[in-house]
CSV table of C-alpha atoms in Angstrom, one decimal:
chain,number,residue,atom,x,y,z
J,1,UNK,CA,5.9,3.6,-34.9
J,2,UNK,CA,4.5,6.9,-33.4
J,3,UNK,CA,1.6,8.1,-35.8
J,4,UNK,CA,3.1,8.6,-39.2
J,5,UNK,CA,1.8,6.0,-41.7
J,6,UNK,CA,5.0,4.5,-42.8
J,7,UNK,CA,5.0,1.2,-43.4
J,8,UNK,CA,4.3,0.1,-39.9
J,9,UNK,CA,6.7,-2.6,-38.4
J,10,UNK,CA,5.5,-6.2,-38.8
J,11,UNK,CA,5.5,-6.8,-34.9
J,12,UNK,CA,3.0,-3.9,-34.1
J,13,UNK,CA,-0.2,-5.9,-35.4
J,14,UNK,CA,1.1,-8.8,-33.5
J,15,UNK,CA,1.1,-6.8,-30.3
J,16,UNK,CA,-2.1,-5.2,-31.2
J,17,UNK,CA,-3.8,-8.6,-31.9
J,18,UNK,CA,-2.5,-9.4,-28.4
J,19,UNK,CA,-4.3,-6.7,-26.4
J,20,UNK,CA,-8.0,-7.4,-25.1
J,21,UNK,CA,-10.6,-4.8,-25.1
J,22,UNK,CA,-12.6,-5.1,-21.8
J,23,UNK,CA,-16.4,-3.0,-21.9
J,24,UNK,CA,-17.6,-1.3,-19.1
J,25,UNK,CA,-14.6,-1.3,-16.7
J,26,UNK,CA,-13.6,-0.2,-14.3
J,27,UNK,CA,-17.2,1.6,-15.2
J,28,UNK,CA,-20.2,1.7,-18.0
J,29,UNK,CA,-19.2,3.5,-20.9
J,30,UNK,CA,-15.4,2.7,-20.6
J,31,UNK,CA,-13.5,0.4,-23.3
J,32,UNK,CA,-10.8,-0.9,-21.2
J,33,UNK,CA,-7.5,-1.5,-22.9
J,34,UNK,CA,-5.9,-4.7,-21.2
J,35,UNK,CA,-2.4,-5.0,-21.8
J,36,UNK,CA,-1.9,-7.9,-19.0
J,37,UNK,CA,-2.8,-10.3,-22.4
J,38,UNK,CA,0.5,-9.3,-24.8
J,39,UNK,CA,2.1,-10.3,-21.4
J,40,UNK,CA,0.7,-13.8,-21.7
J,41,UNK,CA,2.2,-13.7,-25.1
J,42,UNK,CA,6.7,-13.9,-24.6
J,43,UNK,CA,6.8,-13.1,-28.1
J,44,UNK,CA,4.7,-9.9,-28.5
J,45,UNK,CA,5.9,-8.9,-25.3
J,46,UNK,CA,9.7,-8.9,-25.8
J,47,UNK,CA,8.4,-7.2,-29.6
J,48,UNK,CA,6.7,-4.3,-27.6
J,49,UNK,CA,10.3,-3.9,-25.3
J,50,UNK,CA,12.3,-4.2,-28.2
J,51,UNK,CA,10.9,-2.0,-30.5
J,52,UNK,CA,11.0,0.7,-27.6
J,53,UNK,CA,14.6,-0.5,-27.0
J,54,UNK,CA,15.5,-0.1,-30.7
J,55,UNK,CA,14.2,3.4,-30.8
J,56,UNK,CA,15.8,4.8,-27.5
J,57,UNK,CA,19.6,3.3,-27.2
J,58,UNK,CA,21.4,5.4,-29.1
J,59,UNK,CA,19.4,8.4,-27.6
J,60,UNK,CA,21.7,8.9,-24.8
J,61,UNK,CA,18.8,8.1,-22.0
J,62,UNK,CA,20.0,8.3,-18.5
J,63,UNK,CA,16.8,7.7,-16.6
J,64,UNK,CA,13.1,5.8,-17.6
J,65,UNK,CA,10.5,6.6,-15.2
J,66,UNK,CA,7.8,4.7,-15.1
J,67,UNK,CA,4.6,5.3,-13.6
J,68,UNK,CA,2.7,3.3,-11.4
J,69,UNK,CA,2.0,0.9,-12.0
J,70,UNK,CA,1.3,0.0,-15.6
J,71,UNK,CA,4.3,1.6,-16.1
J,72,UNK,CA,6.4,-0.8,-14.1
J,73,UNK,CA,5.8,-3.5,-16.5
J,74,UNK,CA,7.4,-1.8,-19.5
J,75,UNK,CA,9.9,0.7,-17.8
J,76,UNK,CA,12.5,-1.7,-16.2
J,77,UNK,CA,13.0,-4.4,-19.0
J,78,UNK,CA,13.4,-0.9,-21.3
J,79,UNK,CA,16.2,0.9,-18.9
J,80,UNK,CA,17.9,-2.2,-18.3
J,81,UNK,CA,18.2,-2.8,-22.1
J,82,UNK,CA,19.3,0.4,-22.1
J,83,UNK,CA,21.6,1.2,-19.2
J,84,UNK,CA,19.1,3.7,-17.8
J,85,UNK,CA,18.4,4.0,-14.6
J,86,UNK,CA,14.5,3.6,-13.1
J,87,UNK,CA,12.4,5.7,-11.3
J,88,UNK,CA,9.3,4.5,-10.2
J,89,UNK,CA,6.5,7.7,-10.2
J,90,UNK,CA,4.2,6.6,-7.5
J,91,UNK,CA,0.6,7.1,-5.5
J,92,UNK,CA,0.8,9.0,-2.5
J,93,UNK,CA,2.8,7.7,0.5
J,94,UNK,CA,4.0,4.8,-1.3
J,95,UNK,CA,7.8,5.5,-1.4
J,96,UNK,CA,9.8,5.9,1.8
J,97,UNK,CA,12.5,8.8,2.9
J,98,UNK,CA,11.8,12.5,1.0
J,99,UNK,CA,9.7,13.0,-1.9
J,100,UNK,CA,8.1,15.5,-4.0
J,101,UNK,CA,4.7,15.6,-5.8
J,102,UNK,CA,2.7,16.6,-8.7
J,103,UNK,CA,-1.0,17.0,-8.3
J,104,UNK,CA,-3.2,16.4,-11.5
J,105,UNK,CA,-6.8,16.2,-12.4
J,106,UNK,CA,-9.1,13.3,-12.5
J,107,UNK,CA,-12.5,13.1,-13.9
J,108,UNK,CA,-13.6,14.1,-10.1
J,109,UNK,CA,-11.4,15.0,-7.9
J,110,UNK,CA,-7.5,14.9,-8.4
J,111,UNK,CA,-4.8,12.6,-7.4
J,112,UNK,CA,-1.0,12.9,-6.7
J,113,UNK,CA,2.4,11.1,-8.3
J,114,UNK,CA,5.2,11.5,-6.2
J,115,UNK,CA,8.5,10.9,-6.8
J,116,UNK,CA,11.9,10.3,-4.7
J,117,UNK,CA,14.3,13.6,-4.2
J,118,UNK,CA,17.5,12.8,-5.2
J,119,UNK,CA,16.5,10.0,-7.6
J,120,UNK,CA,16.8,12.4,-10.9
J,121,UNK,CA,19.3,15.0,-11.4
J,122,UNK,CA,19.9,18.1,-13.0
J,123,UNK,CA,21.3,17.3,-16.6
J,124,UNK,CA,19.7,13.4,-16.9
J,125,UNK,CA,17.8,12.6,-20.0
J,126,UNK,CA,14.7,11.1,-19.2
J,127,UNK,CA,12.4,8.9,-21.0
J,128,UNK,CA,8.4,8.3,-19.3
J,129,UNK,CA,6.8,5.4,-19.6
J,130,UNK,CA,3.4,4.3,-19.5
J,131,UNK,CA,1.0,1.3,-20.9
J,132,UNK,CA,-1.5,4.3,-22.3
J,133,UNK,CA,-2.1,7.5,-22.9
J,134,UNK,CA,-5.6,9.0,-22.3
J,135,UNK,CA,-6.1,12.5,-21.4
J,136,UNK,CA,-2.8,13.2,-20.9
J,137,UNK,CA,-3.2,14.5,-17.2
J,138,UNK,CA,-0.8,11.7,-15.9
J,139,UNK,CA,2.0,11.9,-17.9
J,140,UNK,CA,1.9,15.5,-17.9
J,141,UNK,CA,2.2,15.2,-13.9
J,142,UNK,CA,5.6,12.9,-14.8
J,143,UNK,CA,7.0,15.5,-16.8
J,144,UNK,CA,6.5,18.3,-14.4
J,145,UNK,CA,8.2,16.4,-11.7
J,146,UNK,CA,11.3,15.4,-14.0
J,147,UNK,CA,11.5,19.2,-15.4
J,148,UNK,CA,11.4,20.3,-11.4
J,149,UNK,CA,14.5,18.7,-10.7
J,150,UNK,CA,16.6,20.0,-13.8
J,151,UNK,CA,16.0,17.0,-16.1
J,152,UNK,CA,15.3,16.8,-20.0
J,153,UNK,CA,12.6,14.8,-20.8
J,154,UNK,CA,13.3,13.4,-24.2
J,155,UNK,CA,9.9,11.6,-25.1
J,156,UNK,CA,7.1,9.6,-23.8
J,157,UNK,CA,6.5,6.3,-24.5
J,158,UNK,CA,3.1,4.4,-24.5
J,159,UNK,CA,2.1,0.9,-25.7
J,160,UNK,CA,-1.6,2.1,-26.4
J,161,UNK,CA,-2.9,6.2,-27.7
J,162,UNK,CA,-6.6,6.7,-27.2
J,163,UNK,CA,-6.2,9.5,-29.9
J,164,UNK,CA,-9.8,11.0,-29.5
J,165,UNK,CA,-8.7,12.4,-26.0
J,166,UNK,CA,-6.0,14.1,-27.1
J,167,UNK,CA,-3.3,13.7,-24.7
J,168,UNK,CA,-0.7,14.5,-27.0
J,169,UNK,CA,-1.2,17.5,-26.8
J,170,UNK,CA,-0.8,18.1,-22.7
J,171,UNK,CA,2.4,17.3,-23.0
J,172,UNK,CA,4.1,20.2,-22.7
J,173,UNK,CA,5.4,20.1,-26.2
J,174,UNK,CA,7.3,17.0,-25.8
J,175,UNK,CA,7.0,14.0,-28.4
J,176,UNK,CA,4.7,11.0,-28.1
J,177,UNK,CA,5.7,6.8,-29.4
J,178,UNK,CA,3.2,4.7,-29.2
J,179,UNK,CA,3.0,1.2,-31.1
J,180,UNK,CA,-0.7,1.1,-31.1
J,181,UNK,CA,-4.0,3.4,-31.3
J,182,UNK,CA,-7.3,2.3,-30.1
J,183,UNK,CA,-10.1,4.8,-31.4
O,1,UNK,CA,17.4,-20.5,1.1
O,2,UNK,CA,19.5,-17.6,0.6
O,3,UNK,CA,22.2,-17.5,-2.8
O,4,UNK,CA,25.3,-17.4,-0.5
O,5,UNK,CA,23.8,-21.0,0.6
O,6,UNK,CA,23.2,-22.1,-2.7
O,7,UNK,CA,26.7,-21.9,-4.9
O,8,UNK,CA,27.0,-18.0,-4.6
O,9,UNK,CA,29.1,-17.4,-1.5
O,10,UNK,CA,31.8,-14.6,-2.2
O,11,UNK,CA,29.9,-13.7,-5.6
O,12,UNK,CA,30.9,-9.8,-5.5
O,13,UNK,CA,27.4,-9.2,-7.2
O,14,UNK,CA,25.4,-9.8,-4.2
O,15,UNK,CA,27.2,-7.5,-2.1
O,16,UNK,CA,26.4,-4.9,-4.6
O,17,UNK,CA,23.2,-5.9,-4.7
O,18,UNK,CA,23.0,-5.4,-1.0
O,19,UNK,CA,25.2,-2.1,-0.6
O,20,UNK,CA,22.6,-0.5,-3.6
O,21,UNK,CA,19.6,-1.1,-0.9
O,22,UNK,CA,19.0,1.7,1.2
O,23,UNK,CA,17.7,1.5,4.5
O,24,UNK,CA,14.7,4.0,5.5
O,25,UNK,CA,14.0,3.8,9.5
O,26,UNK,CA,10.7,4.2,10.9
O,27,UNK,CA,8.8,3.8,7.4
O,28,UNK,CA,5.6,2.9,7.2
O,29,UNK,CA,5.4,3.1,11.0
O,30,UNK,CA,7.9,3.0,14.5
O,31,UNK,CA,10.2,0.4,14.6
O,32,UNK,CA,10.3,-0.7,11.2
O,33,UNK,CA,13.6,-0.5,9.1
O,34,UNK,CA,12.4,-0.3,5.4
O,35,UNK,CA,14.3,-1.9,3.0
O,36,UNK,CA,14.2,0.3,0.2
O,37,UNK,CA,15.0,-1.1,-3.6
O,38,UNK,CA,14.3,2.1,-5.4
O,39,UNK,CA,18.1,2.8,-4.7
O,40,UNK,CA,19.0,-0.9,-6.3
O,41,UNK,CA,16.9,0.5,-9.4
O,42,UNK,CA,19.0,3.5,-9.8
O,43,UNK,CA,22.0,1.5,-10.3
O,44,UNK,CA,21.8,0.0,-13.6
O,45,UNK,CA,25.0,-2.7,-13.0
O,46,UNK,CA,23.2,-3.5,-9.6
O,47,UNK,CA,19.6,-4.2,-11.0
O,48,UNK,CA,20.8,-6.1,-13.9
O,49,UNK,CA,23.0,-8.7,-11.3
O,50,UNK,CA,19.5,-9.0,-9.7
O,51,UNK,CA,18.0,-9.9,-13.0
O,52,UNK,CA,20.9,-12.3,-13.8
O,53,UNK,CA,21.1,-14.5,-10.6
O,54,UNK,CA,17.6,-15.2,-11.3
O,55,UNK,CA,17.6,-16.0,-15.0
O,56,UNK,CA,20.8,-18.0,-14.3
O,57,UNK,CA,18.7,-20.2,-11.7
O,58,UNK,CA,15.3,-20.5,-13.4
O,59,UNK,CA,16.2,-20.5,-17.2
O,60,UNK,CA,16.9,-24.1,-17.4
O,61,UNK,CA,13.7,-25.1,-14.8
O,62,UNK,CA,11.2,-25.0,-17.7
O,63,UNK,CA,9.4,-22.1,-16.1
O,64,UNK,CA,6.3,-21.1,-18.1
O,65,UNK,CA,4.8,-18.4,-15.7
O,66,UNK,CA,6.3,-15.9,-13.8
O,67,UNK,CA,3.9,-13.9,-11.3
O,68,UNK,CA,4.9,-10.8,-10.1
O,69,UNK,CA,2.9,-9.2,-6.5
O,70,UNK,CA,1.6,-5.7,-7.0
O,71,UNK,CA,3.6,-3.4,-7.4
O,72,UNK,CA,7.7,-4.0,-6.9
O,73,UNK,CA,7.0,-7.5,-8.1
O,74,UNK,CA,6.1,-5.8,-11.5
O,75,UNK,CA,9.7,-4.7,-11.3
O,76,UNK,CA,11.8,-7.8,-11.2
O,77,UNK,CA,9.1,-10.5,-12.6
O,78,UNK,CA,8.8,-9.0,-16.2
O,79,UNK,CA,12.7,-8.7,-16.8
O,80,UNK,CA,12.7,-12.6,-15.6
O,81,UNK,CA,10.1,-13.1,-17.3
O,82,UNK,CA,11.5,-12.0,-21.0
O,83,UNK,CA,14.8,-13.3,-20.5
O,84,UNK,CA,13.3,-17.1,-19.6
O,85,UNK,CA,10.8,-16.9,-22.3
O,86,UNK,CA,8.0,-17.2,-19.7
O,87,UNK,CA,4.6,-15.4,-19.4
O,88,UNK,CA,4.2,-12.7,-17.0
O,89,UNK,CA,1.0,-12.5,-14.8
O,90,UNK,CA,0.6,-9.6,-12.7
O,91,UNK,CA,-1.0,-10.7,-8.9
O,92,UNK,CA,-3.3,-7.0,-8.0
O,93,UNK,CA,-4.9,-5.6,-5.3
O,94,UNK,CA,-8.4,-5.8,-5.7
O,95,UNK,CA,-10.0,-4.0,-8.7
O,96,UNK,CA,-7.8,-3.3,-10.8
O,97,UNK,CA,-7.7,-6.4,-12.6
O,98,UNK,CA,-10.0,-6.1,-15.9
O,99,UNK,CA,-12.4,-9.7,-16.8
O,100,UNK,CA,-12.6,-12.3,-14.4
O,101,UNK,CA,-10.9,-13.0,-11.6
O,102,UNK,CA,-10.1,-15.3,-8.5
O,103,UNK,CA,-9.0,-13.6,-5.4
O,104,UNK,CA,-7.3,-14.4,-2.3
O,105,UNK,CA,-7.2,-13.3,1.5
O,106,UNK,CA,-4.1,-12.7,3.7
O,107,UNK,CA,-3.5,-11.3,6.7
O,108,UNK,CA,-1.9,-8.0,7.6
O,109,UNK,CA,-0.9,-6.7,10.9
O,110,UNK,CA,-4.4,-5.2,11.6
O,111,UNK,CA,-7.0,-6.6,9.1
O,112,UNK,CA,-6.9,-8.4,6.0
O,113,UNK,CA,-6.1,-7.8,2.4
O,114,UNK,CA,-7.1,-9.2,-0.8
O,115,UNK,CA,-4.7,-10.8,-4.1
O,116,UNK,CA,-6.4,-10.9,-7.4
O,117,UNK,CA,-5.5,-12.8,-10.3
O,118,UNK,CA,-7.1,-13.2,-13.9
O,119,UNK,CA,-8.9,-16.9,-14.1
O,120,UNK,CA,-7.5,-17.0,-18.1
O,121,UNK,CA,-4.0,-16.6,-17.4
O,122,UNK,CA,-2.8,-19.7,-16.1
O,123,UNK,CA,-3.4,-23.2,-18.0
O,124,UNK,CA,-3.3,-26.1,-15.9
O,125,UNK,CA,0.3,-27.8,-14.7
O,126,UNK,CA,2.0,-24.9,-15.5
O,127,UNK,CA,5.3,-24.4,-13.7
O,128,UNK,CA,5.4,-20.8,-12.0
O,129,UNK,CA,7.8,-18.9,-10.6
O,130,UNK,CA,6.5,-16.0,-7.7
O,131,UNK,CA,8.2,-13.0,-7.6
O,132,UNK,CA,8.5,-10.3,-5.2
O,133,UNK,CA,10.8,-7.3,-3.6
O,134,UNK,CA,11.1,-8.7,0.0
O,135,UNK,CA,9.3,-11.6,1.9
O,136,UNK,CA,8.6,-10.4,5.7
O,137,UNK,CA,6.0,-12.8,7.1
O,138,UNK,CA,5.2,-14.7,4.0
O,139,UNK,CA,1.8,-13.8,3.8
O,140,UNK,CA,1.8,-12.6,0.3
O,141,UNK,CA,3.6,-15.1,-1.1
O,142,UNK,CA,1.5,-17.3,0.7
O,143,UNK,CA,-1.6,-15.8,-1.2
O,144,UNK,CA,0.3,-15.7,-4.8
O,145,UNK,CA,1.2,-19.8,-3.9
O,146,UNK,CA,-2.8,-20.6,-3.2
O,147,UNK,CA,-4.2,-18.4,-6.1
O,148,UNK,CA,-1.4,-20.2,-8.6
O,149,UNK,CA,-2.2,-23.5,-7.3
O,150,UNK,CA,-6.3,-23.0,-7.2
O,151,UNK,CA,-5.8,-22.1,-11.4
O,152,UNK,CA,-3.8,-25.4,-11.3
O,153,UNK,CA,-0.7,-24.4,-11.7
O,154,UNK,CA,2.8,-25.7,-9.8
O,155,UNK,CA,4.2,-23.5,-8.0
O,156,UNK,CA,8.2,-24.5,-8.3
O,157,UNK,CA,9.8,-21.9,-6.5
O,158,UNK,CA,9.2,-18.4,-4.7
O,159,UNK,CA,11.7,-16.0,-5.6
O,160,UNK,CA,12.7,-12.2,-3.5
O,161,UNK,CA,15.3,-10.1,-3.2
O,162,UNK,CA,15.8,-9.5,0.1
O,163,UNK,CA,14.4,-11.8,3.0
O,164,UNK,CA,14.6,-11.6,6.7
O,165,UNK,CA,17.2,-14.3,7.8
O,166,UNK,CA,14.3,-16.6,9.2
O,167,UNK,CA,14.1,-18.5,5.8
O,168,UNK,CA,17.5,-19.8,5.8
O,169,UNK,CA,18.1,-23.3,5.2
O,170,UNK,CA,15.4,-25.3,3.8
O,171,UNK,CA,13.0,-23.3,5.0
O,172,UNK,CA,9.9,-23.8,2.5
O,173,UNK,CA,6.4,-21.7,2.6
O,174,UNK,CA,3.4,-23.8,2.2
O,175,UNK,CA,5.8,-26.6,1.0
O,176,UNK,CA,7.3,-24.7,-1.8
O,177,UNK,CA,11.2,-23.2,-1.6
O,178,UNK,CA,12.3,-19.7,-1.2
O,179,UNK,CA,15.0,-18.6,-3.1
O,180,UNK,CA,16.6,-14.9,-1.7
O,181,UNK,CA,19.2,-13.3,-2.8
O,182,UNK,CA,20.0,-11.1,0.4
O,183,UNK,CA,19.2,-10.4,4.2
O,184,UNK,CA,18.0,-6.9,5.1
O,185,UNK,CA,20.8,-4.7,6.3
O,186,UNK,CA,20.3,-2.5,9.9
O,187,UNK,CA,17.9,-5.1,10.9
O,188,UNK,CA,18.8,-4.2,14.4
O,189,UNK,CA,19.7,-0.7,14.5
O,190,UNK,CA,16.4,1.2,15.9
O,191,UNK,CA,17.3,4.6,17.2
O,192,UNK,CA,14.8,6.9,18.8
């Protein structure tokens, strides 16, 4: 699944064909990878979740952290299937109660990712989920949040990787599992 | 309509769900007792109860489409859609969805907001379920119903984990039934 050229699971091609590429969104020059078309195909959506569940169900994952907002589409079904907690990692000021935050760089300026205090405990084994990895900045912020509270990040899981942006190198040594590459 | 009014009176799962929801006073502003479902998501058993109850209700209703309101509707909608074999459609804040969209305005306490839906996501005559974590004024759900109807879908029901008590009985939203699992807790406790 992850980037080895072994025999690819036949479900992966079905998922890949459902991803819609939208040119010049949100701005000129960006070929936007739209996963909402995968969600419109119940079989492709189920296959996506099944592939991740099969990989993680025997790895003793206690928490799945999903990055707002498209990580919320894939993280909860995985968490439910493997019996793990789901923790939303959110943009600033969305989470009520006490939070910690991690800043990360955008093309222009910074943004922040927040997590609830007490949601993740020391010793939790965590999976981070998002729809896509580009530069890896957001995933790196997520890893930092989880490690700061003493969790062990086992892996990051994304449906799509943009390998040319080398996000894989920015994951603090954590492995990445992805289903589809876009070059 | 609440689950207890529709065959689930005494079902221990509802108490477990209610107990798992945390109340944060005065968020996002003074006087609001915010019903925080993130603690429910930290309890895999209670989270699964929510999904199971909705799936049991909807699996034989021929629902072809589950529409979830950004962002907490994205947490509850997809597991239901996957279990009943329906498509999932995200209803999003402006500017987030690529491609052609339609948008619907709705009122906030001060000012307005807009919800968008992809035009290509819905076929005519599809049977749709709308899902969000909580219903208060019904403004967001009404906007969602409008979007789906404008695209030709038939909204069968709106479903929420938490709903204000005013939605008991056969209370409808734009003529559509509402199905709610639990009431908010501590709604009247406003302490300073």
